[in-house]
Coordinates of C-alpha atoms in Angstrom, one line a residue:
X298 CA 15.0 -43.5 25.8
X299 CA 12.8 -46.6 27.8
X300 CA 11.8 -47.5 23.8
X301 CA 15.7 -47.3 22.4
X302 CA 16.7 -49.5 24.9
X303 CA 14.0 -52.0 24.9
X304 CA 14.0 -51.8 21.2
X305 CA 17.9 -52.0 21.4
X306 CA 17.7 -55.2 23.6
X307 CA 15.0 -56.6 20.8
X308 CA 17.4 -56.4 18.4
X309 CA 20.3 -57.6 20.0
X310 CA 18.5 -61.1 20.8
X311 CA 16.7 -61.5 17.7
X312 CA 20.0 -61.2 16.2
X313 CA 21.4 -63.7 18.5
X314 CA 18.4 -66.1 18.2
X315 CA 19.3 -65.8 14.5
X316 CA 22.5 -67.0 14.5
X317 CA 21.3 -69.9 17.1
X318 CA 19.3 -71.3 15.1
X319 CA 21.7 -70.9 11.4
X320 CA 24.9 -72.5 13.8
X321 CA 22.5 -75.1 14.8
X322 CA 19.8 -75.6 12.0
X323 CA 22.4 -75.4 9.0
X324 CA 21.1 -74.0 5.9
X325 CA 18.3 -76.6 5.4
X326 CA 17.2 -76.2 8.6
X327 CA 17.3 -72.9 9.1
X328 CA 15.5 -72.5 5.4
X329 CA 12.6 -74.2 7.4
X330 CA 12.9 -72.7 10.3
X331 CA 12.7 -69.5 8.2
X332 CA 9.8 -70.3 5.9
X333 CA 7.3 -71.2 9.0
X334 CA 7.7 -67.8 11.0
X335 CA 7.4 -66.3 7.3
X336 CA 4.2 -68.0 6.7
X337 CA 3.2 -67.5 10.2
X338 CA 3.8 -63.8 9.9
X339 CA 1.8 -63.4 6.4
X340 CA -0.8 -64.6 8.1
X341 CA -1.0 -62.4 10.8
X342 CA -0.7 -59.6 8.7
X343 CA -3.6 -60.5 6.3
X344 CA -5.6 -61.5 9.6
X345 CA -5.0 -58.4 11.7
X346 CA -8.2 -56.7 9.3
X347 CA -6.0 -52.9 9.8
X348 CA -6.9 -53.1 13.4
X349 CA -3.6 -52.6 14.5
X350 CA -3.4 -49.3 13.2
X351 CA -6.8 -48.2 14.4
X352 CA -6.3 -49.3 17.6
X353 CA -3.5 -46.5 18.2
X354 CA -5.7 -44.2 16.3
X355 CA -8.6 -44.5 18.4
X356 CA -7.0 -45.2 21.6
X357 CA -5.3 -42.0 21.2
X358 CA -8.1 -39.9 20.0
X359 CA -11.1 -41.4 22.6
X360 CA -9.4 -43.1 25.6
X361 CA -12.7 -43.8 27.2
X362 CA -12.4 -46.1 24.2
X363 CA -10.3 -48.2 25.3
X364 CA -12.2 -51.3 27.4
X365 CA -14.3 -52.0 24.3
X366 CA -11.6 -51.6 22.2
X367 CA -9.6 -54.5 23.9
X368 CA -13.1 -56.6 24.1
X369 CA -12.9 -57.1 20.8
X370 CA -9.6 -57.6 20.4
X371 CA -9.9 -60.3 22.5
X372 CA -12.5 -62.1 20.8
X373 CA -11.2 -61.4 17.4
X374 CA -8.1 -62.9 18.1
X375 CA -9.7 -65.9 19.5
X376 CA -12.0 -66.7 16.6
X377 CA -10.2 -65.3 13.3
X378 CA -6.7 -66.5 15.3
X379 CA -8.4 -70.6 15.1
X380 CA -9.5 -70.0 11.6
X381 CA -6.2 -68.4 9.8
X382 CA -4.2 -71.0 12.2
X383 CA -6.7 -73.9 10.1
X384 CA -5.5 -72.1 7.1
X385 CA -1.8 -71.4 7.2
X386 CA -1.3 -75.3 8.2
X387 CA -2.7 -76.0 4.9
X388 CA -0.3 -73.8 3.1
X389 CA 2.9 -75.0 5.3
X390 CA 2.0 -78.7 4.7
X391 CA 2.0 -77.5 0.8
X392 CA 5.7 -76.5 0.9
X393 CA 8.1 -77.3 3.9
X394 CA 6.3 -80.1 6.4
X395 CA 7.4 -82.7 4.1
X396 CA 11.1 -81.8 5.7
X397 CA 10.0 -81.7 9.2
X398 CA 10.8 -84.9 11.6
X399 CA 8.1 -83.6 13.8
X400 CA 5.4 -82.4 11.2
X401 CA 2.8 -82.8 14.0
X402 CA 3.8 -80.8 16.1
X403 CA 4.7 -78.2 13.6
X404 CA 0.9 -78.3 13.0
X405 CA -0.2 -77.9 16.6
X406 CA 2.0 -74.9 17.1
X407 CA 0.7 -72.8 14.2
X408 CA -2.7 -73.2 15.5
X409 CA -2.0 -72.1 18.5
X410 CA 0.3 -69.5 17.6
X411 CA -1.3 -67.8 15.4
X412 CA -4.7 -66.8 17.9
X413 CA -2.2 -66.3 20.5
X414 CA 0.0 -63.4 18.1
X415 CA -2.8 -61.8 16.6
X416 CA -4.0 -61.0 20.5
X417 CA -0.1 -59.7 21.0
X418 CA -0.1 -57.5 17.8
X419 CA -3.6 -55.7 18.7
X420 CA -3.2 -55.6 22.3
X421 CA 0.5 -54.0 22.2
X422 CA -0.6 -51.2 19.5
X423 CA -3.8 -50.8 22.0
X424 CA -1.5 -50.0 25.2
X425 CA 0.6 -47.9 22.4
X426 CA -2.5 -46.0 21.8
X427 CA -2.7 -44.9 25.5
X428 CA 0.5 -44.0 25.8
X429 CA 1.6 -46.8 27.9
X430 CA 5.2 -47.0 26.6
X431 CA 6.2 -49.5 29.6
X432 CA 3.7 -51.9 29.1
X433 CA 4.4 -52.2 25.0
X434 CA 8.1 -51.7 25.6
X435 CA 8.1 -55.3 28.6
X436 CA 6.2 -57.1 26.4
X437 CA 8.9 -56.7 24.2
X438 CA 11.2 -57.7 26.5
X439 CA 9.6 -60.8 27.7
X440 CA 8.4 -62.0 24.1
X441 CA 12.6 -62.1 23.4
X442 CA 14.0 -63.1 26.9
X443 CA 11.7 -66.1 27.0
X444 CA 12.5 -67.6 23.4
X445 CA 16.4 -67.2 23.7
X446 CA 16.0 -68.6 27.2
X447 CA 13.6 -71.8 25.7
X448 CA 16.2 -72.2 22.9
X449 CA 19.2 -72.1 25.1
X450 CA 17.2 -75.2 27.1
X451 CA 16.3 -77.2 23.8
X452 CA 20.1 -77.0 22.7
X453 CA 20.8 -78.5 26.4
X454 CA 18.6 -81.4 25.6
X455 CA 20.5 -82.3 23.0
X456 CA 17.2 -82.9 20.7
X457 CA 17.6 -79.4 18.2
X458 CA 15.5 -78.9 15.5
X459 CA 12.8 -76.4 13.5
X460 CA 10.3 -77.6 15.2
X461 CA 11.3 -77.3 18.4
X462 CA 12.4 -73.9 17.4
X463 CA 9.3 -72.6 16.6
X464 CA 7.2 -74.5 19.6
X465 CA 9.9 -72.3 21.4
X466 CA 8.8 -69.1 19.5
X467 CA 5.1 -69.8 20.7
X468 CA 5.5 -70.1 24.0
X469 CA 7.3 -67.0 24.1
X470 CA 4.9 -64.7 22.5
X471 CA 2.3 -66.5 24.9
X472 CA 3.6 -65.6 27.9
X473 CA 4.2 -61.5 26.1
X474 CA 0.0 -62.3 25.6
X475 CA -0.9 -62.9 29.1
X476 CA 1.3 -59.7 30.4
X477 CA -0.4 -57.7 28.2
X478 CA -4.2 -59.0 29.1
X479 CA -3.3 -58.7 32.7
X480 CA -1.6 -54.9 31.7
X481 CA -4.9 -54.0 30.0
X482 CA -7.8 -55.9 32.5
X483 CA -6.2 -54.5 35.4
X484 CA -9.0 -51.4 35.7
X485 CA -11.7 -53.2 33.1
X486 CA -14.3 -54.5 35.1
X487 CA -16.9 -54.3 32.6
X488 CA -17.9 -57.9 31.0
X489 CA -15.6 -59.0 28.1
X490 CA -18.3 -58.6 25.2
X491 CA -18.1 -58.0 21.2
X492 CA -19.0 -54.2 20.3
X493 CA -20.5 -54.2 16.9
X494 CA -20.5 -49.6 16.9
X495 CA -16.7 -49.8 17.6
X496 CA -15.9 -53.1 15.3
X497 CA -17.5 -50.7 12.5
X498 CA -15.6 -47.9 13.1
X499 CA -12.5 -49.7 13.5
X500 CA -12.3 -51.4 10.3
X501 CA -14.0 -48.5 8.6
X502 CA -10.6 -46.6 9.9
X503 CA -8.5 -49.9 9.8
X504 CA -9.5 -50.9 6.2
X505 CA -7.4 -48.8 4.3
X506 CA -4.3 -49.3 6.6
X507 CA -4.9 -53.4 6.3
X508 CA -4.9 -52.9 3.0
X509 CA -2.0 -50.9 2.4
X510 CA 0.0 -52.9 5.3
X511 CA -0.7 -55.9 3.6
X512 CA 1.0 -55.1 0.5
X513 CA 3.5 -53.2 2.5
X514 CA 4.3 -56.5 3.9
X515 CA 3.5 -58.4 1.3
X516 CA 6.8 -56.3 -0.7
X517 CA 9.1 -57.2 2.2
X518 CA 8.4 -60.7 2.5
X519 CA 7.3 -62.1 -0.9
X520 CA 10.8 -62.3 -2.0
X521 CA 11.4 -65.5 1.0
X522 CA 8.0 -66.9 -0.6
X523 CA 9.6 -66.9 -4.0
X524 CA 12.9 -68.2 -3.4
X525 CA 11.5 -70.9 -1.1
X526 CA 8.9 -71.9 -4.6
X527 CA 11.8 -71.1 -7.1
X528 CA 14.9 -72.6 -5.3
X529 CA 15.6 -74.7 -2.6
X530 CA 15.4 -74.8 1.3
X531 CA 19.2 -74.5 1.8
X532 CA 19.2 -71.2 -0.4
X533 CA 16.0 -70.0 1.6
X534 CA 18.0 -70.4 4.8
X535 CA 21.1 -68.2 3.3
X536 CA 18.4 -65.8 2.1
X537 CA 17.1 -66.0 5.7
X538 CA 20.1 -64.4 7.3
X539 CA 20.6 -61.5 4.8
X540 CA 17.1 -61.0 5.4
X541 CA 17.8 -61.0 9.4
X542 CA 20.5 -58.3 9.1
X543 CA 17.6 -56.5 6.9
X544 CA 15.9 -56.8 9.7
X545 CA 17.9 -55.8 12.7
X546 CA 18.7 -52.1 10.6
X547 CA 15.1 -51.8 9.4
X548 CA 13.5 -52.9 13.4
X549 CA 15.3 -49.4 14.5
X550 CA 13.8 -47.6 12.1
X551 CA 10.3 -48.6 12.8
X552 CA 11.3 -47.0 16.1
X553 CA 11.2 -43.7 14.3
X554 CA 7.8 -44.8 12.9
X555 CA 6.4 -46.2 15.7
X556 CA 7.2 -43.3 18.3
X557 CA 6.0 -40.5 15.9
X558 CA 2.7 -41.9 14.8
X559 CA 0.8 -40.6 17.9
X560 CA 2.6 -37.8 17.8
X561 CA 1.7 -37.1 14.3
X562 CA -2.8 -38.0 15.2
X563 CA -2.4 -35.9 18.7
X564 CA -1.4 -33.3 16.8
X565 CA -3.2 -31.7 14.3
X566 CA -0.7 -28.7 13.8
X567 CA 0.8 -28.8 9.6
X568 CA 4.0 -27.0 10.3
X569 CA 4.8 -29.2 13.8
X570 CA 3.9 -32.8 12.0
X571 CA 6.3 -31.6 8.6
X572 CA 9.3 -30.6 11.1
X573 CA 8.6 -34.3 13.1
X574 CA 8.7 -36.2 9.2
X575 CA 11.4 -34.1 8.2
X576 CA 13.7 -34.6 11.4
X577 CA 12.8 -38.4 11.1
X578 CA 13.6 -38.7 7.5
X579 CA 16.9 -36.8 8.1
X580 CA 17.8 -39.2 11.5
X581 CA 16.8 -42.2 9.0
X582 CA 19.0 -41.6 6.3
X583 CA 22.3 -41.2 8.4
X584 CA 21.5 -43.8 10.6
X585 CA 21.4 -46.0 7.4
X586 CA 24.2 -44.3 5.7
X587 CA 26.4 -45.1 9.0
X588 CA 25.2 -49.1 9.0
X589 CA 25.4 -49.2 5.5
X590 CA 29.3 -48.7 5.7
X591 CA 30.1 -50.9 8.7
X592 CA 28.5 -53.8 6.6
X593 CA 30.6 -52.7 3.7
X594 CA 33.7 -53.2 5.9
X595 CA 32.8 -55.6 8.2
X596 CA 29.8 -57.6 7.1
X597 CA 31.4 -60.7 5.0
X598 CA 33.6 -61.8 8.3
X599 CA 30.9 -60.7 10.8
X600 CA 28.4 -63.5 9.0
X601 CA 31.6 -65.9 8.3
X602 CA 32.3 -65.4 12.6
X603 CA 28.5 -65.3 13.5
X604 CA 26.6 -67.6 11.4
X605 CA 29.3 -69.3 9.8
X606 CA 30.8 -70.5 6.5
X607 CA 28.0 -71.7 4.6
X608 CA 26.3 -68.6 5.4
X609 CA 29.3 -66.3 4.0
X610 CA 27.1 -65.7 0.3
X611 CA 24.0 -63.6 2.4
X612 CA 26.8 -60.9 3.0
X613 CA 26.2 -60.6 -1.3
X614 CA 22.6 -60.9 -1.0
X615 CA 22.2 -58.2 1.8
X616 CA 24.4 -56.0 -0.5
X617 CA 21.8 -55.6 -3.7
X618 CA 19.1 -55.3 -0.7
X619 CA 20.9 -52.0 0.9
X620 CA 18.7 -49.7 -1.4
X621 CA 16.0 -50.9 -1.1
X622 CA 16.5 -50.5 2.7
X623 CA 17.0 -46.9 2.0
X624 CA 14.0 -46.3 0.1
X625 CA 11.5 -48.5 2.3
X626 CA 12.9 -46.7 5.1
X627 CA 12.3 -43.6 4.4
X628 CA 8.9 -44.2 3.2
X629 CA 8.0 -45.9 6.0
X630 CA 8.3 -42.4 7.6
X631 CA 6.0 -40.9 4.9
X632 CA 3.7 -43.7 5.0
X633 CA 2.7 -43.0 8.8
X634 CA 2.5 -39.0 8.2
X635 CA 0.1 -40.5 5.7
X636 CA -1.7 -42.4 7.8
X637 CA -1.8 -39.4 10.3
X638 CA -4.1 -37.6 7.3
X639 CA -6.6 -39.7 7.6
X640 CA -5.1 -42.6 5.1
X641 CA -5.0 -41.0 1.2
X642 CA -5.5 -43.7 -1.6
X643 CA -1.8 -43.3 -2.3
X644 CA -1.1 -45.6 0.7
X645 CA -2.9 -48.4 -1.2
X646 CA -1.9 -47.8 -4.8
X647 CA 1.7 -47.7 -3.9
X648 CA 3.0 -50.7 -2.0
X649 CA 0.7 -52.2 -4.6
X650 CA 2.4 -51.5 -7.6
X651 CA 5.7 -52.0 -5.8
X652 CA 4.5 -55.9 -5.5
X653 CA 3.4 -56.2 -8.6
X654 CA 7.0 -54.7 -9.7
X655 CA 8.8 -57.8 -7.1
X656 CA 7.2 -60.4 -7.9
X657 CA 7.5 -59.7 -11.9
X658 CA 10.9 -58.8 -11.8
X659 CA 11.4 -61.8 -9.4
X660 CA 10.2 -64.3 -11.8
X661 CA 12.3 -62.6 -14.6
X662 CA 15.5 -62.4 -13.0
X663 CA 15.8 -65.3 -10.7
X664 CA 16.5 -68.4 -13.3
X665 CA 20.1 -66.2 -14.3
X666 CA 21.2 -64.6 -11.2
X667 CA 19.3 -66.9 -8.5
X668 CA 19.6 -65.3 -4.7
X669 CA 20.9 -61.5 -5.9
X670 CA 17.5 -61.7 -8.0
X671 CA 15.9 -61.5 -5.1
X672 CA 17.6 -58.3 -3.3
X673 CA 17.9 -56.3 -6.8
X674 CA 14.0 -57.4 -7.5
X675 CA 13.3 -56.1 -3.5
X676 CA 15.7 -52.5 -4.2
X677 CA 13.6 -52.0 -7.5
X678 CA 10.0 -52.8 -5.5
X679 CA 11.1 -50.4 -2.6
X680 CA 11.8 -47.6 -5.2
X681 CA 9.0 -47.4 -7.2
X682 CA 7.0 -47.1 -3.8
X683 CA 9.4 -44.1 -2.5
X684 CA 9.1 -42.5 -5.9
X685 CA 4.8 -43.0 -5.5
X686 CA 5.4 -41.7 -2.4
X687 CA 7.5 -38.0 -3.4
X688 CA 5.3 -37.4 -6.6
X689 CA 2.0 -37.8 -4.0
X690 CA 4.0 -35.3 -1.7
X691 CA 4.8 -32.6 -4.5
X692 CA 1.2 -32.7 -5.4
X693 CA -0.1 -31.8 -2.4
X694 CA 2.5 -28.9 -1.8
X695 CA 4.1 -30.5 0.7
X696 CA 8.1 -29.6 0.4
X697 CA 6.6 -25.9 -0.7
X698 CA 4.2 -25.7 2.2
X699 CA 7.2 -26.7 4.5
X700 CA 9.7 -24.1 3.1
X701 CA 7.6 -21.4 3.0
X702 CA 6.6 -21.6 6.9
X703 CA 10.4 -22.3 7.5
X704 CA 11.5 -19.1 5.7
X705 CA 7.9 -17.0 7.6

């Protein structure tokens, strides 16, 4: 329940900051505002080397663990943090700085933001790992309390802009950082030093989950990276906001996910971890179906009351991106009872193909039907994956296994 409400409360204000900064950014400005945290983001995910995962995985399993474990998360963070910071300035300067008023301080912010996130996304699955639901679920908190706070006190100013924005958006998850290093030092007295043993065994585990994450990712997010190339800044800030309402519906279904994956490693029982995926599959698909038909109803004023006018053609966009919602939903679910079995190759091979089917279908589709290109490319990507996904099931007997214990 502490997790549904935090998560709730997540939602709520990164919905709100959403429509902050689209009422106050515009289009353009929100395009940029956009494009940054996007880049930003990719780069965290192709930084993060799987350890995320295999920080829950081996927090959970050796809990002694855990002080070494956070060590090296520390350091990592620190050193790999400065160096992808180096590198996603060079790729923002390539695309969107040329539209900042502030480009410098655009530039100063990603390198200290990124270090500073890659610490947050290791050190939150870390307390995960240990069951410390309070400590992941207040970072939370803070992280989004802070930045709707710091952007309430920039609009004050008078002085709004993307830059600001984001420098608002770093602060934020730096003050979340320090919580959780002060949560996870409080009884590690032992000297903060890189362990080489658990590095290895880490990225041995995490290797196959970075990989698979980062084309996971990669099939969520590409789309933003193609209509900001392919299109302009304006139509990457509608595409933005359909994307946030993505989002907000898809963020409450990674609380299924995210609850049930040490669930799924504690527990090593077939029949228990097949009832979990099915009941989460099941509480998936009619939460969707339910949100699904409130947008359907209420979506086009919501955005034209919320984010306003110019906004009004994402309600369009979000609607070719429904399926695709459905289907990466659901195997989201089967993608951590995946993980929970040790990682198959069918967690790599899948989100793979599923790019390569985005990004093709992108580049065919987008010159004739512009924005929608990008949700029906996104609905097709998210398919092929769930389909991977059942095939891979059927072969190893799952559904059978399942009904035949059922009926026993």
């Amino acid at each position: 329940m502490q997790t549904l409400l935090t998560r709730g409360y997540s939602i709520l204000l990164g919905l709100f900051s959403t429509i902050i900064t689209a009422r106050f950014l515009g289009t353009d400005g929100r395009g940029i505002y956009a494009f940054i945290t996007t880049a930003a983001a990719f780069t965290l995910q192709f930084g993060n080397l799987g350890l995320h995962g295999s920080n829950i995985f081996f927090t959970g399993k050796y809990p002694n663990a855990f002080n070494k474990l956070f060590n090296n998360t520390l350091l990592l963070s620190l050193v790999l943090g400065s160096i992808l910071g180096l590198l996603t300035n060079l790729y923002v300067n390539e695309y969107v700085l040329r539209y900042c008023k502030y480009p410098y301080l655009v530039q100063c912010s990603i390198l200290f933001f990124i270090p500073v996130s890659l610490f947050n996304l290791l050190a939150q699955n870390l307390v995960l790992g240990r069951n410390d639901i309070f400590a992941f679920n207040f970072s939370e908190f803070i992280n989004k309390t802070v930045v709707i706070t710091l952007f309430a006190l920039i609009i004050i100013s008078g002085t709004v802009n993307a830059e600001l924005f984001f420098l608002a958006y770093t602060l934020s998850t730096l003050i979340s950082a320090i919580f959780l290093y002060t949560r996870a030092r409080k009884n590690n007295i032992s000297k903060i030093r890189f362990n080489k043993q658990i590095f290895k065994l880490s990225l041995r585990y995490g290797i196959k989950a970075y990989i698979s994450s980062l084309f996971s990712y990669a099939v969520i997010r590409t789309s933003m990276i193609i209509v900001a190339q392919k299109m302009s800044m304006n139509s990457v800030g509608i595409y933005s906001v359909s994307f946030a309402i993505f989002d907000v519906i898809y963020l409450m279904v990674t609380v299924f996910a995210t609850l049930i994956f040490p669930r799924l490693t504690s527990n090593n029982d077939k029949n228990f971890q097949k009832k979990l995926v099915y009941n989460n599959v099941f509480a998936v698909v009619i939460f969707l179906i339910f949100s699904f038909f409130c947008f359907l109803l209420f979506g086009e004023n919501l955005i034209f009351i919320a984010f306003g006018k110019q906004f009004v053609p994402a309600a369009n966009v979000f609607f070719y991106l429904m399926p695709g919602l459905l289907f990466l939903s659901i195997n989201t679910i089967f993608m951590n009872y995946f993980a929970a079995q040790g990682l198959p190759i069918v967690v790599i091979y899948s989100p793979a193909i599923a790019l390569c089917v985005l990004i093709t279908s992108m580049n065919l589709l987008i010159e004739k039907y512009g924005l929608s290109a990008a949700g029906i490319s996104f609905s097709l990507s998210s398919f092929s994956m769930f389909i991977i996904s059942i095939m891979y099931l059927i072969k190893i007997n799952f559904f059978k296994l399942y009904n035949d214990t059922k009926a026993i």
